[in-house]
Short mmCIF file of C-alpha atoms and ligand atoms in Angstrom, two decimals:
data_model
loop_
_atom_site.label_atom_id
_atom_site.label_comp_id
_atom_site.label_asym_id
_atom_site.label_seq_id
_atom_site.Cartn_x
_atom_site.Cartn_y
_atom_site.Cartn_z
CA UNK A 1 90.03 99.36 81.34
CA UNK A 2 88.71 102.73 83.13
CA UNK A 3 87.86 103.16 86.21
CA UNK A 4 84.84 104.62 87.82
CA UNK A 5 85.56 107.65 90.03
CA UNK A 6 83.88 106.85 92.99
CA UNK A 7 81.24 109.58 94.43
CA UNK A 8 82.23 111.91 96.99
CA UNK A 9 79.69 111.55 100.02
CA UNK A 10 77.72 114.08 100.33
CA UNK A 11 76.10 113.32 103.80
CA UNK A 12 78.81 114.57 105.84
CA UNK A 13 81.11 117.18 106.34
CA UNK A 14 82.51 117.43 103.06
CA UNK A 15 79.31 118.40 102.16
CA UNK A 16 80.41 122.68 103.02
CA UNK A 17 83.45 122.02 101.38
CA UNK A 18 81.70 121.04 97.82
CA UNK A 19 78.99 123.39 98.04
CA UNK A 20 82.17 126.40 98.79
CA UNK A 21 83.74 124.68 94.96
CA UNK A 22 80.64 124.52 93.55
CA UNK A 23 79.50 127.90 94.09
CA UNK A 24 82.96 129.74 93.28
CA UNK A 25 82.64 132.69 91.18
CA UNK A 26 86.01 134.20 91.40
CA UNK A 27 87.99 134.70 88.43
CA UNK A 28 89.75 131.52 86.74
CA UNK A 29 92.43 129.99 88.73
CA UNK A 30 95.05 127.27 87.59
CA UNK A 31 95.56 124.97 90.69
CA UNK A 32 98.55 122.67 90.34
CA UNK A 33 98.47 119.02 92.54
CA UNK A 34 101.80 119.13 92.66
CA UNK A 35 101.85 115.46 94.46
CA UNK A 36 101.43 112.43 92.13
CA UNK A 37 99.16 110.67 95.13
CA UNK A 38 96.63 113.52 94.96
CA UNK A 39 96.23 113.50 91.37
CA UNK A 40 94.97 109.94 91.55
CA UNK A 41 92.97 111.02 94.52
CA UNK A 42 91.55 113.69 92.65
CA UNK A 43 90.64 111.49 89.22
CA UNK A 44 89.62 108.30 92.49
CA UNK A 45 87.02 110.71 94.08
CA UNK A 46 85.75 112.50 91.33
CA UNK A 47 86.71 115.63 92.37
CA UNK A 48 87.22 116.74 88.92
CA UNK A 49 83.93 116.52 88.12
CA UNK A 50 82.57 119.02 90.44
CA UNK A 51 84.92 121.98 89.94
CA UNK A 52 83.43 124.98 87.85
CA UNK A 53 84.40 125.90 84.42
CA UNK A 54 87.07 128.25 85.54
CA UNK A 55 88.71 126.46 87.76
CA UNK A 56 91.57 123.86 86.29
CA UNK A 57 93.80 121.23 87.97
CA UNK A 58 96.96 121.34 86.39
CA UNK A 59 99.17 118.16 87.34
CA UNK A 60 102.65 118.57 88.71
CA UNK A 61 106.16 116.73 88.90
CA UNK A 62 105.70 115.30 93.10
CA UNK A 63 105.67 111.49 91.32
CA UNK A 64 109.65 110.12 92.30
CA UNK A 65 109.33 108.43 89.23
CA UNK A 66 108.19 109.98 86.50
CA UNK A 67 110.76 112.77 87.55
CA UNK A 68 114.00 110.02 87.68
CA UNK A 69 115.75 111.10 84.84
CA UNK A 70 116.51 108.17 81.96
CA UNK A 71 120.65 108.06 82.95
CA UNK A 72 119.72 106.86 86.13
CA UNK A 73 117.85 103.71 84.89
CA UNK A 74 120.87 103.60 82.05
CA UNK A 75 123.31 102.78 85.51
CA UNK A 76 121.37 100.88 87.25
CA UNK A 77 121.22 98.65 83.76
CA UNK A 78 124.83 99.02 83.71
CA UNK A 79 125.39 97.64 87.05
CA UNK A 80 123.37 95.09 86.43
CA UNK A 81 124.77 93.75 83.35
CA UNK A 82 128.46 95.06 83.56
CA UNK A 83 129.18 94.92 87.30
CA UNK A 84 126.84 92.07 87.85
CA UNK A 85 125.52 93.55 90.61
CA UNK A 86 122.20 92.62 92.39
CA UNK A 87 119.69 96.18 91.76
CA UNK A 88 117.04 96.36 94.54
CA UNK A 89 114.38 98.62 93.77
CA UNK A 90 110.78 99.33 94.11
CA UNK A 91 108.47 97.60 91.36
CA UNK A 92 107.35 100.99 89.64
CA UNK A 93 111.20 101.60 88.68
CA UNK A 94 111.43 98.21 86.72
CA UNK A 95 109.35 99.49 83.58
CA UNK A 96 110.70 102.71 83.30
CA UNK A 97 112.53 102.96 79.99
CA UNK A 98 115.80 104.15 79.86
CA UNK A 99 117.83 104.68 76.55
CA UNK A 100 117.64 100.89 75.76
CA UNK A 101 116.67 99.01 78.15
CA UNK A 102 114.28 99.35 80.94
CA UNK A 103 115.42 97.24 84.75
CA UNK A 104 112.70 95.06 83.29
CA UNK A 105 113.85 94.12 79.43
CA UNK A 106 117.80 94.16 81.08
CA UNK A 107 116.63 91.17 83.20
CA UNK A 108 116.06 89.10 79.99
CA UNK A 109 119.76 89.86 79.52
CA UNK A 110 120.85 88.29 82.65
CA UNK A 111 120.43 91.29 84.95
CA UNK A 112 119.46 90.14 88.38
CA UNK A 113 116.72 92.71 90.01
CA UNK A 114 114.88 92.05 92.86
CA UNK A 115 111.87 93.97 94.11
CA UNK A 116 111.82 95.02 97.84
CA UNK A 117 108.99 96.78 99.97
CA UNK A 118 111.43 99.49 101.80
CA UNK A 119 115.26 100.12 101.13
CA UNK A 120 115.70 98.19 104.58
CA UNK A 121 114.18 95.30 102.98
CA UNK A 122 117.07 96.14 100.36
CA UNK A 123 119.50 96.21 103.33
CA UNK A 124 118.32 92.73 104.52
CA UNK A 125 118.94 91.29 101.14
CA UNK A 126 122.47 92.11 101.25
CA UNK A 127 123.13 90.76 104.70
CA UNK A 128 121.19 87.10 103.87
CA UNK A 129 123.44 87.29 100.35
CA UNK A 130 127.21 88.06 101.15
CA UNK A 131 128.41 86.76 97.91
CA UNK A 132 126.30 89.66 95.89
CA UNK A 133 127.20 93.28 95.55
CA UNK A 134 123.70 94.93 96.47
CA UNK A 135 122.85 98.67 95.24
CA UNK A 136 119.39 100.00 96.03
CA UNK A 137 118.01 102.20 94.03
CA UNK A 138 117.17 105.09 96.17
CA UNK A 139 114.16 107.79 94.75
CA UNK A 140 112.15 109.84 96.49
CA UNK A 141 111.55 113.36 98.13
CA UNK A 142 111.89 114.67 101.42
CA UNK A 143 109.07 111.93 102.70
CA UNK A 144 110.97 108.55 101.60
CA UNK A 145 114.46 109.32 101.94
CA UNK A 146 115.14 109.27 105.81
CA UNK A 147 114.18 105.68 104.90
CA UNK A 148 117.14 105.35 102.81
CA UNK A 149 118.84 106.70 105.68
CA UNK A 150 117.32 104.08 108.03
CA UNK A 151 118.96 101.48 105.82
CA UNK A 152 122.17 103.22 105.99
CA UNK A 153 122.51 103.28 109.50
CA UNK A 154 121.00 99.33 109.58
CA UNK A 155 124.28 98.45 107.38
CA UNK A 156 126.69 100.59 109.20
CA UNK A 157 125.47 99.26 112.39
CA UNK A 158 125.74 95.52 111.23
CA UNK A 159 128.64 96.23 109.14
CA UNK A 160 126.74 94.68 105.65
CA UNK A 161 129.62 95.86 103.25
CA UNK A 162 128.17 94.74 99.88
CA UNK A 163 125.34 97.11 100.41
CA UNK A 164 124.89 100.56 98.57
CA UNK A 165 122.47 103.37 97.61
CA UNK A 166 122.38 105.15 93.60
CA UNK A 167 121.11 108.29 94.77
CA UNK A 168 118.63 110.04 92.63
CA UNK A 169 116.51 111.71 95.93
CA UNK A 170 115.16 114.90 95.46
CA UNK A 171 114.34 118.25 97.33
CA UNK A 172 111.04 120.01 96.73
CA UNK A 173 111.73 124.15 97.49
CA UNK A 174 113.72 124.74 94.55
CA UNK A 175 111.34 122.80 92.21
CA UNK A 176 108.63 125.29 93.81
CA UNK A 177 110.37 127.96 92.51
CA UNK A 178 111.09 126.67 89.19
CA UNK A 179 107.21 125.82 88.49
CA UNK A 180 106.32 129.46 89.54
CA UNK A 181 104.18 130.54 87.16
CA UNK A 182 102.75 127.07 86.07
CA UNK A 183 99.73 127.61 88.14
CA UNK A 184 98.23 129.90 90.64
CA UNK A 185 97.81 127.84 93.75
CA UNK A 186 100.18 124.82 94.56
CA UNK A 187 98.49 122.12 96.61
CA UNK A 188 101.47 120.82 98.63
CA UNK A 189 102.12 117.08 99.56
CA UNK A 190 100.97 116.96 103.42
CA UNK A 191 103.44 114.11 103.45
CA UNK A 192 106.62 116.43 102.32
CA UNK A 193 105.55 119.14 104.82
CA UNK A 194 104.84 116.82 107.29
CA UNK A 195 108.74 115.98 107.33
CA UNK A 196 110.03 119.12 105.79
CA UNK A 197 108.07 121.97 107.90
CA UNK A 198 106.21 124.84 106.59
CA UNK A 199 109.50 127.59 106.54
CA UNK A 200 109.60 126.81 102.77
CA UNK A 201 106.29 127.58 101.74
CA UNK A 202 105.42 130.75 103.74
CA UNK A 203 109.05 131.82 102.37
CA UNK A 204 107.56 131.15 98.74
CA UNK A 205 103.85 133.31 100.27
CA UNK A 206 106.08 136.07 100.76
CA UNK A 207 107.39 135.63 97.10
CA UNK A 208 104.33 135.78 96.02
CA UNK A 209 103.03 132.02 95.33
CA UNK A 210 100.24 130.47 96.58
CA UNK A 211 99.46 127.36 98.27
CA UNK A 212 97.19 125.24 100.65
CA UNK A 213 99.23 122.07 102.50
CA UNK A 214 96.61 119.20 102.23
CA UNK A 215 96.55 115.11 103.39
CA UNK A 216 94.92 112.69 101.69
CA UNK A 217 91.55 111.66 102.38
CA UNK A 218 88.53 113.07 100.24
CA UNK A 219 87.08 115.30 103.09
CA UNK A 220 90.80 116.91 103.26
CA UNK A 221 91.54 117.07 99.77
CA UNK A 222 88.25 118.76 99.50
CA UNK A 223 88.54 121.00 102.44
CA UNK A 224 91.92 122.09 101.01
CA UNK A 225 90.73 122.95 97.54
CA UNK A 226 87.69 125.17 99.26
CA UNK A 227 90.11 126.90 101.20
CA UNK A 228 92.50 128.17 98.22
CA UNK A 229 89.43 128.95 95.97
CA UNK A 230 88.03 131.42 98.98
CA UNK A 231 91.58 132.54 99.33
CA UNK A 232 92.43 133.27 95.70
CA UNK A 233 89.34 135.63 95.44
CA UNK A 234 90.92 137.78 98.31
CA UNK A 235 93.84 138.45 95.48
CA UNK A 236 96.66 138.32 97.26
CA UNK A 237 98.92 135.63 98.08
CA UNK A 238 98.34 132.85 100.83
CA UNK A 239 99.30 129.98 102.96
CA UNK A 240 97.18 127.65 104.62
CA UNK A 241 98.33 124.14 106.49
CA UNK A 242 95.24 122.79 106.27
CA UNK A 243 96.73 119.40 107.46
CA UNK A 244 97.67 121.16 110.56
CA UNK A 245 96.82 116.99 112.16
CA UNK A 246 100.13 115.62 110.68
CA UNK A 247 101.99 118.88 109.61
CA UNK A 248 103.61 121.29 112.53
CA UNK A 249 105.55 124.09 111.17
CA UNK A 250 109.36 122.91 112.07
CA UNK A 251 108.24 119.14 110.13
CA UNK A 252 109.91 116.29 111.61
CA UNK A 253 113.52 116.86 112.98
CA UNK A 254 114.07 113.92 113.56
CA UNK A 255 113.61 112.68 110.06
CA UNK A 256 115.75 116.42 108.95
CA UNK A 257 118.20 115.09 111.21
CA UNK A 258 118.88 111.38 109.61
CA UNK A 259 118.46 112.87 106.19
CA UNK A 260 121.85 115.50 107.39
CA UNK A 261 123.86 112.89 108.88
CA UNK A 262 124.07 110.93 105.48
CA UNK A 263 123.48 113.44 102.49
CA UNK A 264 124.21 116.48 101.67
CA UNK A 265 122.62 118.70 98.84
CA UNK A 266 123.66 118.90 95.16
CA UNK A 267 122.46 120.09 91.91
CA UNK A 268 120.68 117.35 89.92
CA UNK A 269 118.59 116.44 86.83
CA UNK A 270 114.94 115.98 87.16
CA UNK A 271 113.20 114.45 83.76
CA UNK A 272 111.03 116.89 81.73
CA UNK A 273 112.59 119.90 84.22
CA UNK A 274 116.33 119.77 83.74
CA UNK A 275 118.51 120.75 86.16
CA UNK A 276 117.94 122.44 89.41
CA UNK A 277 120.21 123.69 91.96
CA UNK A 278 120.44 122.09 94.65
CA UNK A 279 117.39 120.02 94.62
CA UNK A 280 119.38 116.82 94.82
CA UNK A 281 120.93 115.03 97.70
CA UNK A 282 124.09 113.04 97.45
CA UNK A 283 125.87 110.39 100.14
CA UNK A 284 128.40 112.63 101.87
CA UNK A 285 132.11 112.28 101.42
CA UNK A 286 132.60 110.33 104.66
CA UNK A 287 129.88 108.05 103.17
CA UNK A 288 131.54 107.39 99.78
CA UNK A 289 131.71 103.27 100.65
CA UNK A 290 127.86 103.31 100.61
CA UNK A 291 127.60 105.67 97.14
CA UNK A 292 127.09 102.97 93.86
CA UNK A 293 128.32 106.02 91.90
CA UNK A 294 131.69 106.14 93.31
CA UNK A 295 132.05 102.83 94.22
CA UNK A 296 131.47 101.46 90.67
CA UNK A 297 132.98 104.26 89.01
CA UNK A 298 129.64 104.82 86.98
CA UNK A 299 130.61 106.42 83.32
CA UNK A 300 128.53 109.61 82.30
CA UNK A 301 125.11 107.75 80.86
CA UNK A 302 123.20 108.51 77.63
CA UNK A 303 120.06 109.66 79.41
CA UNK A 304 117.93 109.62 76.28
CA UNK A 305 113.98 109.61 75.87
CA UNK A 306 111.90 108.88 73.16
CA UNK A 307 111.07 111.90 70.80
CA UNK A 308 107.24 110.96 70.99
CA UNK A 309 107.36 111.80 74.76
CA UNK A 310 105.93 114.35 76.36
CA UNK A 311 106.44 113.63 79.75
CA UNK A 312 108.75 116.98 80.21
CA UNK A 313 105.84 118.84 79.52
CA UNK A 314 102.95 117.10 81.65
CA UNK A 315 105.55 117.09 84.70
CA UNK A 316 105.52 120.63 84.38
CA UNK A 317 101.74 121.12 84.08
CA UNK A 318 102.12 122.28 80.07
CA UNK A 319 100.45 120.00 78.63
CA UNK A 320 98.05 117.38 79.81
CA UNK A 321 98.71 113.51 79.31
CA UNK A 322 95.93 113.53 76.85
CA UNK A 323 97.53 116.16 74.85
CA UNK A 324 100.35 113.88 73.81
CA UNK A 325 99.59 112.19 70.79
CA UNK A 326 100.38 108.48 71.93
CA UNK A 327 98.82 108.71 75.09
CA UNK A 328 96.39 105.62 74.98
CA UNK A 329 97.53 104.36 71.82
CA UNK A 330 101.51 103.92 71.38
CA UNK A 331 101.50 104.34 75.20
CA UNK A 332 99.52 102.49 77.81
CA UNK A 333 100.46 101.08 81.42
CA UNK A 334 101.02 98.12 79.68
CA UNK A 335 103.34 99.40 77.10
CA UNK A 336 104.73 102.41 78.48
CA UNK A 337 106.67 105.06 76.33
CA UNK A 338 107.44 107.56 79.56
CA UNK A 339 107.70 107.45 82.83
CA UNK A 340 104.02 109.09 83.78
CA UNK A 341 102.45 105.69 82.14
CA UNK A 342 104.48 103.17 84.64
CA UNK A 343 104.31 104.80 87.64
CA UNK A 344 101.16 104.29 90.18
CA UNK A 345 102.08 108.17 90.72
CA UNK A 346 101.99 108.85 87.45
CA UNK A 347 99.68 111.80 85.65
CA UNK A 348 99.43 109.80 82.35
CA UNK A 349 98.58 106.42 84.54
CA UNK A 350 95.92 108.58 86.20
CA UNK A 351 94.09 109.70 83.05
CA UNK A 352 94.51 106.71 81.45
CA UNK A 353 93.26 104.92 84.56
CA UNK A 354 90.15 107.26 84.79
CA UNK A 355 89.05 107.30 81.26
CA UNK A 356 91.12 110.39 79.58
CA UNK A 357 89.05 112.72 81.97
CA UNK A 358 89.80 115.79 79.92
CA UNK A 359 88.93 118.94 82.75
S1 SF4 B 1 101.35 109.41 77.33
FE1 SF4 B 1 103.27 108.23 77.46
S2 SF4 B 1 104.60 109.10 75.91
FE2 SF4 B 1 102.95 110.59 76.28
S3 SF4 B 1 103.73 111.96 77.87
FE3 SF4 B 1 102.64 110.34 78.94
S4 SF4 B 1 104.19 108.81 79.40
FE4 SF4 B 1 105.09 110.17 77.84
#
């Protein structure tokens, strides 16, 4: 069933911010959310619904996901049912189809997958069962990863040996690049800069692409969209942290520093985009004992989708989830076809959660 979009407030100081977006009367402008979280914000607060004609929100690929490629479900089936080993995982990843099987049809096969809260939780598993061989299922960008890291040094630390990581974590600068073009403003995850720094997006400014860093709540989401529309009709490319609460140019290096110690970049496959240089990350050599793929000598996977899905094109702001034909129909949270319908970060979960909001 759809959900209302709630009303923005308009008795306080979001109220400048929504008069700025109301009033714009620049030339059109394609702004891309590239963060799965602010696309439900945006459908949650109604945003949509107060943007001019010619302004459109384009969704992008920042869901963990939707972008998790189908071979990486097909091994963590694998594992499950050939290696018998225990897959830890956050819920959203259990729908996800992958060639066959999803986590969550492979459990009706005997697979044993448990749902944890944080990959430490994942960790802790292992440790309280000796006799199981433990892989978590590690996704995520710059923001979640240090946590796999946190686990790693947990298990290191209390030398938990039946404990590993399938790596599928992702980097977002060379994902920027590839989507140039998509849209003309990116509004960046405050999250990711909040751990990665700004260096990467004033590098892309000077390229040429646009972009406003934003958090979460509706007064910065707002705030954030007010900002690029006044900026955009200046014509020439910007950058504005306008998170500048959470986000400090040099990012967390702290969390840049656990993320080096354990993983190391590589090229790697996101769904719907292909592959990207170097926008993966991959357990070091020294780290091998902790990397499901080498430990379990994975075999190369099938990695196939259905031909009905569109997902390639919605993660890279194409199309729109209503566009595809079985959005709502073949497809549904319930009965998902692609990874944008299971996810809580999902574009195609958004619209269909919001009533198919077309703008
Ligand atoms: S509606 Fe379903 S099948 Fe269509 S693109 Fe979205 S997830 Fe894929």
């Amino acid at each position: 069933m759809s959900k209302p979009a709630e009303r923005i407030n308009m008795g306080d100081a979001k109220k400048q911010a929504i008069s700025m977006i109301r009033s714009y009367d620049g030339p059109p402008v394609r702004i891309m959310e590239v963060c799965g979280t602010h696309t439900h914000e945006l459908f949650r607060l109604g945003v949509r619904g107060i943007l001019p004609e010619q302004v459109t929100l384009i969704s992008g690929p920042g869901c963990p996901v939707c972008v998790t490629p189908p071979d990486f479900i097909d091994a963590a089936v694998w594992l499950a049912l050939e290696k018998q080993v225990t897959i830890t995982t956050f819920g959203d990843l259990v729908r996800v189809p992958g060639s066959r099987d999803s986590l969550a049809s492979a459990r009706g096969k005997g697979a044993k997958v448990e749902v944890v809260y944080s990959p430490q939780d994942a960790c802790t598993y292992a440790k309280e069962h000796p006799e199981e061989d433990v892989v978590f299922l590690s996704v995520g960008f710059e923001t979640t990863t240090p946590s796999s890291c946190l686990a790693l040094e947990q298990a290191e630390r209390e030398k938990i040996s039946n404990f590993s990581l399938l790596t599928a974590n992702k980097t977002m600068p060379e994902a920027y690049k590839m989507l140039q073009g998509s849209a003309d403003i990116f509004l960046y995850p405050g999250h990711v800069n909040a751990i990665a720094g700004n260096a990467v997006c004033q590098q892309l400014c000077r390229q040429g692409i646009s972009g406003v860093v934003t958090g979460f709540t509706a007064a910065e989401i707002v705030t954030a969209i007010a900002i690029a529309l006044s900026k955009f009709k200046e014509g020439k490319p910007f950058f504005v942290n306008a998170y500048p609460r959470v986000v400090k140019d040099e990012g967390s290096p702290a969390a840049q520093a656990l993320t080096d110690k354990y993983l190391e970049p590589c090229d790697t496959i996101w769904r719907g985009l292909g592959e990207i240089p170097g926008s993966g990350l991959r357990l070091k050599e020294e780290y091998a004992s902790f990397d499901a793929y080498r430990r379990y000598a994975i075999p190369k996977m099938e990695g196939k989708t259905s031909p009905l899905c569109r997902c390639g094109e919605v993660l890279q702001g194409k199309c729109r989830p209503v566009d595809c034909k079985v959005f709502g129909k073949g497809c549904t949270p319930e009965h998902p076809i692609g990874a944008c319908m299971v996810s809580g970060e999902g574009a195609c979960s958004a619209y269909y959660q919001y009533g198919g909001v077309i703008k």
